XYZ file of N, CA and C in Angstrom:
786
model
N 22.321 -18.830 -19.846
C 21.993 -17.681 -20.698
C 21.273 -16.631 -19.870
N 21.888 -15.223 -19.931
C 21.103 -14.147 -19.146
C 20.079 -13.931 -20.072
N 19.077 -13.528 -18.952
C 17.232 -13.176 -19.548
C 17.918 -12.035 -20.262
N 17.253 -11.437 -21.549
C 17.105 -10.142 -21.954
C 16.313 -8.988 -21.461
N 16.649 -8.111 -21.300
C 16.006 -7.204 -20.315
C 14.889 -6.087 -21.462
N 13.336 -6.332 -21.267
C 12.971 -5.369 -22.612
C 13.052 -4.346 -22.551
N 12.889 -3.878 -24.407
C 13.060 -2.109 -24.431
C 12.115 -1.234 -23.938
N 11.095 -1.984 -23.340
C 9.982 -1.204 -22.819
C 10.411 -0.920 -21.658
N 10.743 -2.052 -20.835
C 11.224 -1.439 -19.633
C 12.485 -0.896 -19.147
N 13.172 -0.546 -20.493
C 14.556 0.534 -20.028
C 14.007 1.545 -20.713
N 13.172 1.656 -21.563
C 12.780 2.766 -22.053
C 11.614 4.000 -20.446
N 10.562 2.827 -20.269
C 9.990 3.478 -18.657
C 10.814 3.749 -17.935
N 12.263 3.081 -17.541
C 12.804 3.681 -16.075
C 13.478 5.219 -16.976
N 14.105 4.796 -18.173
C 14.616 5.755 -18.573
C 13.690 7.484 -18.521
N 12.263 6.689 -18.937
C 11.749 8.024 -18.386
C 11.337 8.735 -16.775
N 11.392 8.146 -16.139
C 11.413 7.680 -14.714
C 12.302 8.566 -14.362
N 13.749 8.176 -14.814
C 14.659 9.271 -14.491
C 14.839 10.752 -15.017
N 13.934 10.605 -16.394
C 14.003 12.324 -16.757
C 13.133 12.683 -16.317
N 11.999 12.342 -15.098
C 11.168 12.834 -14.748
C 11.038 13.055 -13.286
N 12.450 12.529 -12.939
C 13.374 12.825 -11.608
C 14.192 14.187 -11.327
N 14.828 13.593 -12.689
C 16.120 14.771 -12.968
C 15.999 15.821 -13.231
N 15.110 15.731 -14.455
C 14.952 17.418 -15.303
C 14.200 18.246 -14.532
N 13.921 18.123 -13.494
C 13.514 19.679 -12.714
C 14.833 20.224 -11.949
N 15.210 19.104 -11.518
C 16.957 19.292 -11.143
C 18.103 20.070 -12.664
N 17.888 19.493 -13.348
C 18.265 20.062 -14.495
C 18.006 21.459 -14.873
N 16.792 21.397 -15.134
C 16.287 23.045 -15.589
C 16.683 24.359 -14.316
N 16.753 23.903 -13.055
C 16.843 24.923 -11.854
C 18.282 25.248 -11.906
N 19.328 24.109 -12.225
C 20.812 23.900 -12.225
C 20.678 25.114 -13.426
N 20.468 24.790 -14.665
C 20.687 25.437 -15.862
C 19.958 27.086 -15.844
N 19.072 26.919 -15.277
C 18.783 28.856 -15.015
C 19.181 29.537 -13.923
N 20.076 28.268 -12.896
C 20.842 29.114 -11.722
C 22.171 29.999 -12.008
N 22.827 28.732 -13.336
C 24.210 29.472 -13.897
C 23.736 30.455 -15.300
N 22.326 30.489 -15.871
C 22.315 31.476 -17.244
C 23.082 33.056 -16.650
N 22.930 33.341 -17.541
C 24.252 34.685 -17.548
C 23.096 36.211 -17.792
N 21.702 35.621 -18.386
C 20.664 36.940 -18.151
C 20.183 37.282 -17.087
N 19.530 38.340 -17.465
C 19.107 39.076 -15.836
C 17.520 38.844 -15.608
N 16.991 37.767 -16.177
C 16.012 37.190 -15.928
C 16.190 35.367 -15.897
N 15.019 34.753 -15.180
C 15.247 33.134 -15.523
C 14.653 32.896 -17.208
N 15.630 31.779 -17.351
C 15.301 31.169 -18.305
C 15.829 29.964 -18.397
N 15.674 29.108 -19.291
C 15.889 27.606 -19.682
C 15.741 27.740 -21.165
N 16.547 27.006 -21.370
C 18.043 26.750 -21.440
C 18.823 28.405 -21.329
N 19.795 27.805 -20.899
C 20.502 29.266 -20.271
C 21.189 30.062 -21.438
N 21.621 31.479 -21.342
C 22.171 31.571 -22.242
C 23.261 32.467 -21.760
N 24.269 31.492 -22.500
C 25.523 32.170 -21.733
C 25.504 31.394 -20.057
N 26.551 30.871 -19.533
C 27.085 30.271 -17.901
C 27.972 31.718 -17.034
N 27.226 31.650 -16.091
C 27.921 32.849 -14.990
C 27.406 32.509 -13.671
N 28.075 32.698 -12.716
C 28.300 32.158 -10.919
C 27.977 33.173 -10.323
N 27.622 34.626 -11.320
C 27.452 35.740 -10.761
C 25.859 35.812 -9.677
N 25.157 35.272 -9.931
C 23.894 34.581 -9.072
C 24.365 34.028 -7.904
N 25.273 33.191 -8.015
C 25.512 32.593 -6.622
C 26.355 33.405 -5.642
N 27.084 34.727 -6.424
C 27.889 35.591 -5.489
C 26.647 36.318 -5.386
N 25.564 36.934 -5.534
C 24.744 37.800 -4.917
C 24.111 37.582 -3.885
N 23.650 35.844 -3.798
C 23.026 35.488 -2.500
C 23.786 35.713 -1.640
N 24.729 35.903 -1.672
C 25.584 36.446 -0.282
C 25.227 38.016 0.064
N 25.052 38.685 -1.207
C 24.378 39.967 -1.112
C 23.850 40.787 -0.533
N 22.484 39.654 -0.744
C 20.818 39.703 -0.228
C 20.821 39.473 1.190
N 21.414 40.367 2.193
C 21.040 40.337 3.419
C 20.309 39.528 3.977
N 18.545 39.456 3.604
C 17.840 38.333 3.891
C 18.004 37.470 3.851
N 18.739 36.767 2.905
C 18.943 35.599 2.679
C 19.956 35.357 3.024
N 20.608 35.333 4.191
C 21.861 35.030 4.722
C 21.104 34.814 6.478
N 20.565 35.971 6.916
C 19.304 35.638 8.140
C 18.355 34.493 8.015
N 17.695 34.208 7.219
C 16.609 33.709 7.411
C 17.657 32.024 7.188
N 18.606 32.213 6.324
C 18.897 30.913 6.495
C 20.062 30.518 7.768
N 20.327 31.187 8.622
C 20.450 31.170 9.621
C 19.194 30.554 10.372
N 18.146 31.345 10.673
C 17.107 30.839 11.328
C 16.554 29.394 10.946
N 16.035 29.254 9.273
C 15.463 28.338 8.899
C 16.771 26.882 9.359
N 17.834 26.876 9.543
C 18.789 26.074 9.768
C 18.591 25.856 11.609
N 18.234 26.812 12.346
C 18.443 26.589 13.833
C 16.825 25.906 14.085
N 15.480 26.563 12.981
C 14.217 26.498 13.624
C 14.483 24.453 13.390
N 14.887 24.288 11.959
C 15.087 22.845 11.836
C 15.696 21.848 12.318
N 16.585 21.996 12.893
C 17.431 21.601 13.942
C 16.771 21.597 15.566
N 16.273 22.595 15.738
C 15.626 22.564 17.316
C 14.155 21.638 17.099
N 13.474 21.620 16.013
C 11.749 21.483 15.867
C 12.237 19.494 15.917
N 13.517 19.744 15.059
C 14.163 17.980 14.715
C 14.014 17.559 16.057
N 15.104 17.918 16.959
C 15.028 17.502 18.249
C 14.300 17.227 19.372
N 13.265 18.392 18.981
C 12.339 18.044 19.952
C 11.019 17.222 19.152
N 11.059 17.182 18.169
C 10.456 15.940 17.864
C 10.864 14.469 17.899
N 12.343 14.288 17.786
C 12.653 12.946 18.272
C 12.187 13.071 19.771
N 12.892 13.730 20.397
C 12.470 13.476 22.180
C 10.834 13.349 21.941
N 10.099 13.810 21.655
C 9.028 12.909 22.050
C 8.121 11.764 20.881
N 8.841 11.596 19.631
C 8.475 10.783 18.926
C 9.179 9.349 19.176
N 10.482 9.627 19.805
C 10.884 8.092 20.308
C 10.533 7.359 21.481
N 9.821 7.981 22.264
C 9.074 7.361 23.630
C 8.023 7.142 22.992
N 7.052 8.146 22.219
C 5.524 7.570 22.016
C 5.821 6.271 21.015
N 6.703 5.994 20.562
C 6.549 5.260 19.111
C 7.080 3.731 20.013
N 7.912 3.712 20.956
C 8.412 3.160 22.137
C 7.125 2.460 22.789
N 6.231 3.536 23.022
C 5.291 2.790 24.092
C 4.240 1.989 23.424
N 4.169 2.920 21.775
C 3.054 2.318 20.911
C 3.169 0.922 20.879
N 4.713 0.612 20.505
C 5.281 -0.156 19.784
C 5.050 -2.058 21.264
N 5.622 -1.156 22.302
C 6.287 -1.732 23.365
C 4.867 -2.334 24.185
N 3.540 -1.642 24.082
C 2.295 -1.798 24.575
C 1.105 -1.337 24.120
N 1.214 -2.223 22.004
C 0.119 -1.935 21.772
C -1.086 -2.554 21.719
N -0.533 -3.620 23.267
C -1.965 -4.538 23.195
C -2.785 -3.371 24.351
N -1.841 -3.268 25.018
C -2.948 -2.180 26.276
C -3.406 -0.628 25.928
N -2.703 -0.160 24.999
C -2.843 1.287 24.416
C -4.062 0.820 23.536
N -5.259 2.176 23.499
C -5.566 1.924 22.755
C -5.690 2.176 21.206
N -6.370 1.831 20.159
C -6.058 1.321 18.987
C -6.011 3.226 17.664
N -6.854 3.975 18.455
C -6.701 5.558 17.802
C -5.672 6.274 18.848
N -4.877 5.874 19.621
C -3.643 6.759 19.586
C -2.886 7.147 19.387
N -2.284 5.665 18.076
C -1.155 6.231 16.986
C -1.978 7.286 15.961
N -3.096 7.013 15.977
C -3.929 7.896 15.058
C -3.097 9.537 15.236
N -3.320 9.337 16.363
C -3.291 10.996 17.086
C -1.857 11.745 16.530
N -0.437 10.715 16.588
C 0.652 11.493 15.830
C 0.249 11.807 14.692
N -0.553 11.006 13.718
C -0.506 11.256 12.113
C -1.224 12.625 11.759
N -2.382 13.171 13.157
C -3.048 14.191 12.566
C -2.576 15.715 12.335
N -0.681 15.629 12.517
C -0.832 17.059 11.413
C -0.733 16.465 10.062
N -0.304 15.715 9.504
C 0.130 15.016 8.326
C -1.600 15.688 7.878
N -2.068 14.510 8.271
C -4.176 14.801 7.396
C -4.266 16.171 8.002
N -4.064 16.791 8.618
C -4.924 18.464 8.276
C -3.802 18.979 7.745
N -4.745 20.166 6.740
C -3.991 20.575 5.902
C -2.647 21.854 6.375
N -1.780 22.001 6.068
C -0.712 22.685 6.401
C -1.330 24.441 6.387
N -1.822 24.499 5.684
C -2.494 25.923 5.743
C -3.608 25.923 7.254
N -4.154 25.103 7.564
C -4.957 25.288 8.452
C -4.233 24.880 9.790
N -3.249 24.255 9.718
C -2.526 24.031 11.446
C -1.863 25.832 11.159
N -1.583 26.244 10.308
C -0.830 27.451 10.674
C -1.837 28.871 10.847
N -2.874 28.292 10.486
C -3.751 29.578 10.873
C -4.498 29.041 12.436
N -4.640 27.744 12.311
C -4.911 27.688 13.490
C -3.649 28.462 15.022
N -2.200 27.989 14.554
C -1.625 28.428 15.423
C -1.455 29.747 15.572
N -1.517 30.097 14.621
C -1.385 31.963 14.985
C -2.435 32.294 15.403
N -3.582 32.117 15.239
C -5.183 32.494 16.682
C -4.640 32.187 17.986
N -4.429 30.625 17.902
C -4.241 30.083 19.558
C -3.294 30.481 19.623
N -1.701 30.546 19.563
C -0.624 30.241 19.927
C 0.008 32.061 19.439
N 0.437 32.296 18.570
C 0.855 33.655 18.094
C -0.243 34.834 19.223
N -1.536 34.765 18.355
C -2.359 35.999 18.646
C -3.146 35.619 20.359
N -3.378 34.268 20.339
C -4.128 34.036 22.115
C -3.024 34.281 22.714
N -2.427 33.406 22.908
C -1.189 33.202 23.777
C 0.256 34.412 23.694
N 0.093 35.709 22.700
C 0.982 35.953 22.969
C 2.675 35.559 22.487
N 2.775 34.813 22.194
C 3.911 34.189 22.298
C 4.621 34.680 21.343
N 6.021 34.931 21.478
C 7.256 35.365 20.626
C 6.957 34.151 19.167
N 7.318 35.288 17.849
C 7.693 34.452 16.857
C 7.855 33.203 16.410
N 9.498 33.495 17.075
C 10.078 32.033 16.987
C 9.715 30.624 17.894
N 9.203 31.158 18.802
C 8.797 30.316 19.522
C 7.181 29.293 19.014
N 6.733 30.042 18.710
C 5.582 29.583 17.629
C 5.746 28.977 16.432
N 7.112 29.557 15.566
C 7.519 28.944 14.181
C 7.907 27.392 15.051
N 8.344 27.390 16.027
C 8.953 26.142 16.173
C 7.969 24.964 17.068
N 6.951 25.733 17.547
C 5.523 24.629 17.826
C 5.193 24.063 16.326
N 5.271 25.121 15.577
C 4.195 24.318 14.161
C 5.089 23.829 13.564
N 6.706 23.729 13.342
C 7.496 22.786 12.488
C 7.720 21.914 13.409
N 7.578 22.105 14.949
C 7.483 20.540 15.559
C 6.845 19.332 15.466
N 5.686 20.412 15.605
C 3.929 19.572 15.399
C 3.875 18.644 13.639
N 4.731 19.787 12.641
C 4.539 18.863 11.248
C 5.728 17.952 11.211
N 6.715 17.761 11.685
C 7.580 17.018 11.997
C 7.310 15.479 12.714
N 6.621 15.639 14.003
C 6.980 14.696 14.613
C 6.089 13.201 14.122
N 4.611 13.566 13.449
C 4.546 12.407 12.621
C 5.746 11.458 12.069
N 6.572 12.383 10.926
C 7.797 11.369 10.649
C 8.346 10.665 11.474
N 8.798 10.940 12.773
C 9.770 10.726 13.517
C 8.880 9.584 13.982
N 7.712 9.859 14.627
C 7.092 8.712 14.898
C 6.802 7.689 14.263
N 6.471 7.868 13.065
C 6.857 6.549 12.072
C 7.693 6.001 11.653
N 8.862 6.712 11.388
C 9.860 6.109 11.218
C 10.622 5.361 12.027
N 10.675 5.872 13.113
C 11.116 5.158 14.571
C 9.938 3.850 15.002
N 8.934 3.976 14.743
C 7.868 2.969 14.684
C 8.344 1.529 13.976
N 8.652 1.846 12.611
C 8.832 1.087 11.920
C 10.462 0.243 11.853
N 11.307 0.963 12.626
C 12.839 0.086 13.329
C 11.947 -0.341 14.607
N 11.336 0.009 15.383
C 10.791 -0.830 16.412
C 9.870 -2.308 16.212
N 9.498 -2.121 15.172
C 8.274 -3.079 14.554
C 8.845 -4.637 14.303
N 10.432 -4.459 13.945
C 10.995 -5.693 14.062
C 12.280 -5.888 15.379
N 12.169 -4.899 15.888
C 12.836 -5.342 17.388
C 12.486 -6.353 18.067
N 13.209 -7.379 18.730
C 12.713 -8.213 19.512
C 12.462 -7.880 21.049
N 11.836 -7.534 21.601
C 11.717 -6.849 23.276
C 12.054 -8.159 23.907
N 12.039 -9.030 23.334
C 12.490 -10.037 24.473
C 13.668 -10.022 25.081
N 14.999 -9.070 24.375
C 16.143 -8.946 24.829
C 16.276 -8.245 25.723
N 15.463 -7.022 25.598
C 14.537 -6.046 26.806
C 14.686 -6.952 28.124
N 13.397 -7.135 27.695
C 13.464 -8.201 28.862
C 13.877 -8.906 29.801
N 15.268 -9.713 28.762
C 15.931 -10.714 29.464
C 17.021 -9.700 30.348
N 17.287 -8.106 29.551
C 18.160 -7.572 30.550
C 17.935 -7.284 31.826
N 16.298 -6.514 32.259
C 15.399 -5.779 32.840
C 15.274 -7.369 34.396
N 15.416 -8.195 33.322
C 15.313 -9.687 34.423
C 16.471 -9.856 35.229
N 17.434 -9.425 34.894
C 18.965 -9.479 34.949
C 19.217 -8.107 35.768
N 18.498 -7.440 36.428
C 18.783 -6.317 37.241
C 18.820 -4.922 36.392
N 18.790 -4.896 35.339
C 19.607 -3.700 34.783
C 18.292 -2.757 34.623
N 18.308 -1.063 35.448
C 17.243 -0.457 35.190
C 16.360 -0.441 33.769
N 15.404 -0.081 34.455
C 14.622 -0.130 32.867
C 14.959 1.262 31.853
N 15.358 2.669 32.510
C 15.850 3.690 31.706
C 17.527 3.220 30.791
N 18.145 2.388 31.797
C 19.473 2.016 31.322
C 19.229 0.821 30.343
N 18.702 0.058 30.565
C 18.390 -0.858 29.603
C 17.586 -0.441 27.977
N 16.720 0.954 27.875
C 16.189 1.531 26.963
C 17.632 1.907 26.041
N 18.332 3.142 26.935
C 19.303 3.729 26.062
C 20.797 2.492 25.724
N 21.123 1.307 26.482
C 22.177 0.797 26.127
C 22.206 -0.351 24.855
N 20.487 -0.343 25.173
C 19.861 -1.985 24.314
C 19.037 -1.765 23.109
N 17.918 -0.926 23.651
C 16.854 -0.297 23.003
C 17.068 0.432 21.390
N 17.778 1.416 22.382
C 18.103 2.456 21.291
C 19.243 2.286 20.320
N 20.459 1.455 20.416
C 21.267 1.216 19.803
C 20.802 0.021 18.818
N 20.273 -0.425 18.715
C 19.515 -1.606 17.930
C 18.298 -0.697 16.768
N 17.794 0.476 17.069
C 16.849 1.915 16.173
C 17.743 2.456 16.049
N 19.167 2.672 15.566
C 19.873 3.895 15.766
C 19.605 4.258 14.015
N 19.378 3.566 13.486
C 19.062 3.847 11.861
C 18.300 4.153 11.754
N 16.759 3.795 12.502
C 15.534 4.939 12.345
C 15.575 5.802 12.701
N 16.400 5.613 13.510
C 16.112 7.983 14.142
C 17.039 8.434 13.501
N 18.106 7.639 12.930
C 18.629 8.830 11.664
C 17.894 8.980 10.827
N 17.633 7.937 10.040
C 16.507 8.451 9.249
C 15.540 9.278 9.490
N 14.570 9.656 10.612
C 14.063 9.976 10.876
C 14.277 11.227 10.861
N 15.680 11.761 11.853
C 16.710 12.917 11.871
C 16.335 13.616 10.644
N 16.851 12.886 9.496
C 16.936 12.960 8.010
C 15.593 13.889 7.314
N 14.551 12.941 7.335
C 13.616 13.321 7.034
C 12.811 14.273 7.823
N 12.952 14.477 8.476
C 12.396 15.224 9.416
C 13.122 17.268 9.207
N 14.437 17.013 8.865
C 15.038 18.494 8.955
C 14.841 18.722 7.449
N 15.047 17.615 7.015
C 14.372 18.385 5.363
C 12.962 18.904 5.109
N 11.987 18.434 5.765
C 11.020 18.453 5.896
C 10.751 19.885 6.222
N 11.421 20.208 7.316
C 11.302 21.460 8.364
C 11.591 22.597 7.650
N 13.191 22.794 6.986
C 13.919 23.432 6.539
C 13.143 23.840 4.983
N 12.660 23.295 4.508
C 11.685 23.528 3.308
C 10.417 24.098 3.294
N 9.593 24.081 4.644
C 8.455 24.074 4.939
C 7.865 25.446 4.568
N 6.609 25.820 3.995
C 5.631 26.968 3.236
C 4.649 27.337 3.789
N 3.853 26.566 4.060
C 2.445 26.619 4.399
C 2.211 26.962 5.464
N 3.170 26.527 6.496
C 2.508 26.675 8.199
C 3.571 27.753 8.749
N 4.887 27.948 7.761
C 5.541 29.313 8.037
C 5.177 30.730 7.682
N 4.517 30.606 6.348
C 3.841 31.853 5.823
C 2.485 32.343 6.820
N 2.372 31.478 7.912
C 1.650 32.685 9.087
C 1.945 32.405 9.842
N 3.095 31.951 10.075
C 3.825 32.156 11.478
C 5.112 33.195 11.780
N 5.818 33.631 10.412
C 6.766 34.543 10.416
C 6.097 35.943 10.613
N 6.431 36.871 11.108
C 6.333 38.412 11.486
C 7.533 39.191 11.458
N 7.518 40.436 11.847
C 8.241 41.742 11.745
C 10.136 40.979 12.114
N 11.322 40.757 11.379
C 12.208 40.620 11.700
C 12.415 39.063 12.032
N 11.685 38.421 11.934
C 11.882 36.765 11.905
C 11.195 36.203 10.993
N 12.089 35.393 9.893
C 11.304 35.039 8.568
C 12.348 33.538 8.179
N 11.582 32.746 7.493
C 12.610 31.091 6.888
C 12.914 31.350 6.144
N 13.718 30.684 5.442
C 13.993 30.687 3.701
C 13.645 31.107 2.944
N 12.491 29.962 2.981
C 11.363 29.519 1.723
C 10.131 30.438 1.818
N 10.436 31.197 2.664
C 9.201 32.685 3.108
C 9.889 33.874 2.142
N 11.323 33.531 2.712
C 12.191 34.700 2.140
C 12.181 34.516 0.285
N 12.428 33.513 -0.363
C 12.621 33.543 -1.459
C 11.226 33.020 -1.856
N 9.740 33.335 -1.269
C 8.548 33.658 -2.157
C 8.252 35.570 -2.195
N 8.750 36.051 -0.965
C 9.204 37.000 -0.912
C 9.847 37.576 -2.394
N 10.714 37.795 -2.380
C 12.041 37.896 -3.502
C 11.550 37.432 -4.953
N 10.672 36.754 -4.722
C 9.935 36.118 -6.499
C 9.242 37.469 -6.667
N 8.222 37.757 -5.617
C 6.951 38.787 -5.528
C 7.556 39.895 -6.581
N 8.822 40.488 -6.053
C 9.296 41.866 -6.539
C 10.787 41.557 -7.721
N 11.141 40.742 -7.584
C 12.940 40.635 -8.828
C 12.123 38.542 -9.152
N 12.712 39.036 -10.483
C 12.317 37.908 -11.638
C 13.810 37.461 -12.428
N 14.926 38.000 -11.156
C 16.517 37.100 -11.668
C 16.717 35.688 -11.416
N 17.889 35.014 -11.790
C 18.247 34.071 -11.238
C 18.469 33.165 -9.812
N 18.798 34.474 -8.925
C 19.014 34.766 -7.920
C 18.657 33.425 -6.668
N 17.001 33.173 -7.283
C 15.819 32.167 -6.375
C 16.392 30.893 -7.329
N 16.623 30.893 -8.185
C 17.181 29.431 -8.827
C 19.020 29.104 -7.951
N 19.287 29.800 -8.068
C 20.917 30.104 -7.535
C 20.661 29.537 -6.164
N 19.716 30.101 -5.482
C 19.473 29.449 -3.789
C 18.941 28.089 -3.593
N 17.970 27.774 -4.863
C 17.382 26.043 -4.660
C 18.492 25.628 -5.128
N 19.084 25.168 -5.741
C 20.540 24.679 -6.103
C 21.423 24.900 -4.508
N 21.629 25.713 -4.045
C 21.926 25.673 -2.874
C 21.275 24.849 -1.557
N 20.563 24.858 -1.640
C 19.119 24.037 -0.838
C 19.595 22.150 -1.681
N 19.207 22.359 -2.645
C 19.838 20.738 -2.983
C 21.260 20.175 -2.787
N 22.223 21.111 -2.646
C 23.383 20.773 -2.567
C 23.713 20.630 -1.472
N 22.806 21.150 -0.130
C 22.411 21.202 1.195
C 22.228 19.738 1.363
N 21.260 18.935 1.002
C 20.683 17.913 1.001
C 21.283 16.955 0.508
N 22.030 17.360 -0.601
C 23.188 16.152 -1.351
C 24.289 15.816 0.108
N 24.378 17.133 0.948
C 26.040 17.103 1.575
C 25.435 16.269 3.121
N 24.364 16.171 3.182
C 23.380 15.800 4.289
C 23.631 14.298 3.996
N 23.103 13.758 3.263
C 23.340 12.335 2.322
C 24.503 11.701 2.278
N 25.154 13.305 1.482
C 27.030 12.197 1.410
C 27.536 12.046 3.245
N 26.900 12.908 3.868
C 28.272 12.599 5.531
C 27.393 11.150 5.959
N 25.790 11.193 5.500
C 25.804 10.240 6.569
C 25.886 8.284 6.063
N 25.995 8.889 4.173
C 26.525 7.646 3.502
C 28.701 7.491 4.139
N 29.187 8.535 3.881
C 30.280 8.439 4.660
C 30.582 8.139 6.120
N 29.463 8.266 6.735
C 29.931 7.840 8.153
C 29.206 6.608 8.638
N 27.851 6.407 7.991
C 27.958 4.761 8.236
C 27.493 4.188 6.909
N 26.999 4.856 5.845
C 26.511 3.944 4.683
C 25.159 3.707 4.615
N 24.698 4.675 3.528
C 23.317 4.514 3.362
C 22.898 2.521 3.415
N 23.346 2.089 3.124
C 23.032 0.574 3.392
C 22.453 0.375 5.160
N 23.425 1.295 5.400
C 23.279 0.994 6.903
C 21.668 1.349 7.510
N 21.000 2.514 6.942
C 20.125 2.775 7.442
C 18.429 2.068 6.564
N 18.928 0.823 5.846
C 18.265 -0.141 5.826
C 17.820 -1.553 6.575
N 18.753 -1.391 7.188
C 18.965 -2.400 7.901
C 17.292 -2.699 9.241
């Protein structure tokens, strides 16, 4: 005889999920309303919102940029979140015990204050071009993930296989990328994963790092709220999620979200 499953607890997940969904819901439903303001529930369905973001000049740039800054800040946070998380992992009897500390601290300071910090030091001391700065501070809030996540596929690696290759002649750089890394290849996607969503969304540490002719997204459409109260900013998060859905489906299609449990 199957257990009965109670109404309490299909009734909680059930709310669980409208408390998932319905913000997804309400953004979907005032992206297609047909007025020239937002609202919920919509009134009247029209796509005419989603042909304007093509429109809006800005918003065709910045998501250009916000797509390259996330992509470059990704990368260079794996390159150095998979060696430190490597060495943590590989020698954390001799390392000592506050140096993983040290990746986690953009996570604990607050996102408003790494970005004012960087525009003193880095923007206004140093000089430095824009973009080149937008992409220190989405590196810097990035590479925590990467380091943990890659931490945590290392955490049940066995190095003894390491080992037995490294015993067996085979360099120690060649033995990292043929042995090492193919055995984590699911944490640094994941990592990949979380990490460009992360980037590509980011508020706090971009709103003082963008200037004259270089701006993200999510700068651009707090922008665009300031002055027009259309659909327009609902029409683009719907775009932004459907971003993230198509992110999901290639990499459940090409190896299977199962896979990156493993």
């Amino acid at each position: 005889m199957k257990p009965r499953t109670s109404p309490l607890l299909i009734a909680f997940a059930a709310l669980v999920y409208i408390f998932l969904v319905g913000p997804l819901v309400i953004v979907l439903g005032a992206a297609l309303s047909d007025t020239t303001y937002l609202t919920f529930p919509p009134r009247g369905l029209s796509l005419r919102w989603f042909e304007k973001i093509f429109e809006v000049g800005v918003f065709r740039t910045t998501f250009v940029t916000s797509f390259q800054l996330a992509f470059l800040s990704t990368a260079l946070a794996l390159l150095i979140g998979i060696p430190a998380a490597y060495a943590l992992n590989r020698y954390r009897i001799a390392l000592p015990s506050w140096l993983s500390t040290v990746f986690v601290l953009p996570i604990l300071v607050p996102e408003i204050v790494l970005g004012f910090s960087l525009l003193k030091s880095v923007a206004v001391g140093a000089s430095a071009p824009i973009f080149l700065t937008l992409l220190i501070g989405h590196t810097l809030i990035v590479l925590p993930y990467a380091v943990r996540v890659v931490s945590a596929s290392l955490a049940s690696f066995d190095f003894s296989v390491e080992e037995a290759a490294i015993s067996l002649g085979s360099p120690p750089v060649k033995t990292f990328l043929t042995i090492v890394l193919p055995n984590i290849r699911s944490g640094v996607i994941a990592a990949f994963i979380l990490a460009f969503i992360t980037s590509i969304n980011d508020v706090s540490t971009s709103l003082f790092l963008t200037g004259p002719g270089i701006s993200t997204l999510p700068i651009a459409i707090l922008a665009y709220v300031e002055q027009y109260f259309d659909p327009t900013v609902a029409s683009v998060s719907v775009l932004l999620m459907l971003l993230t859905v198509a992110v999901m489906a290639v990499v459940e299609r090409t190896l299977g979200l199962t896979f990156l449990t493993k």
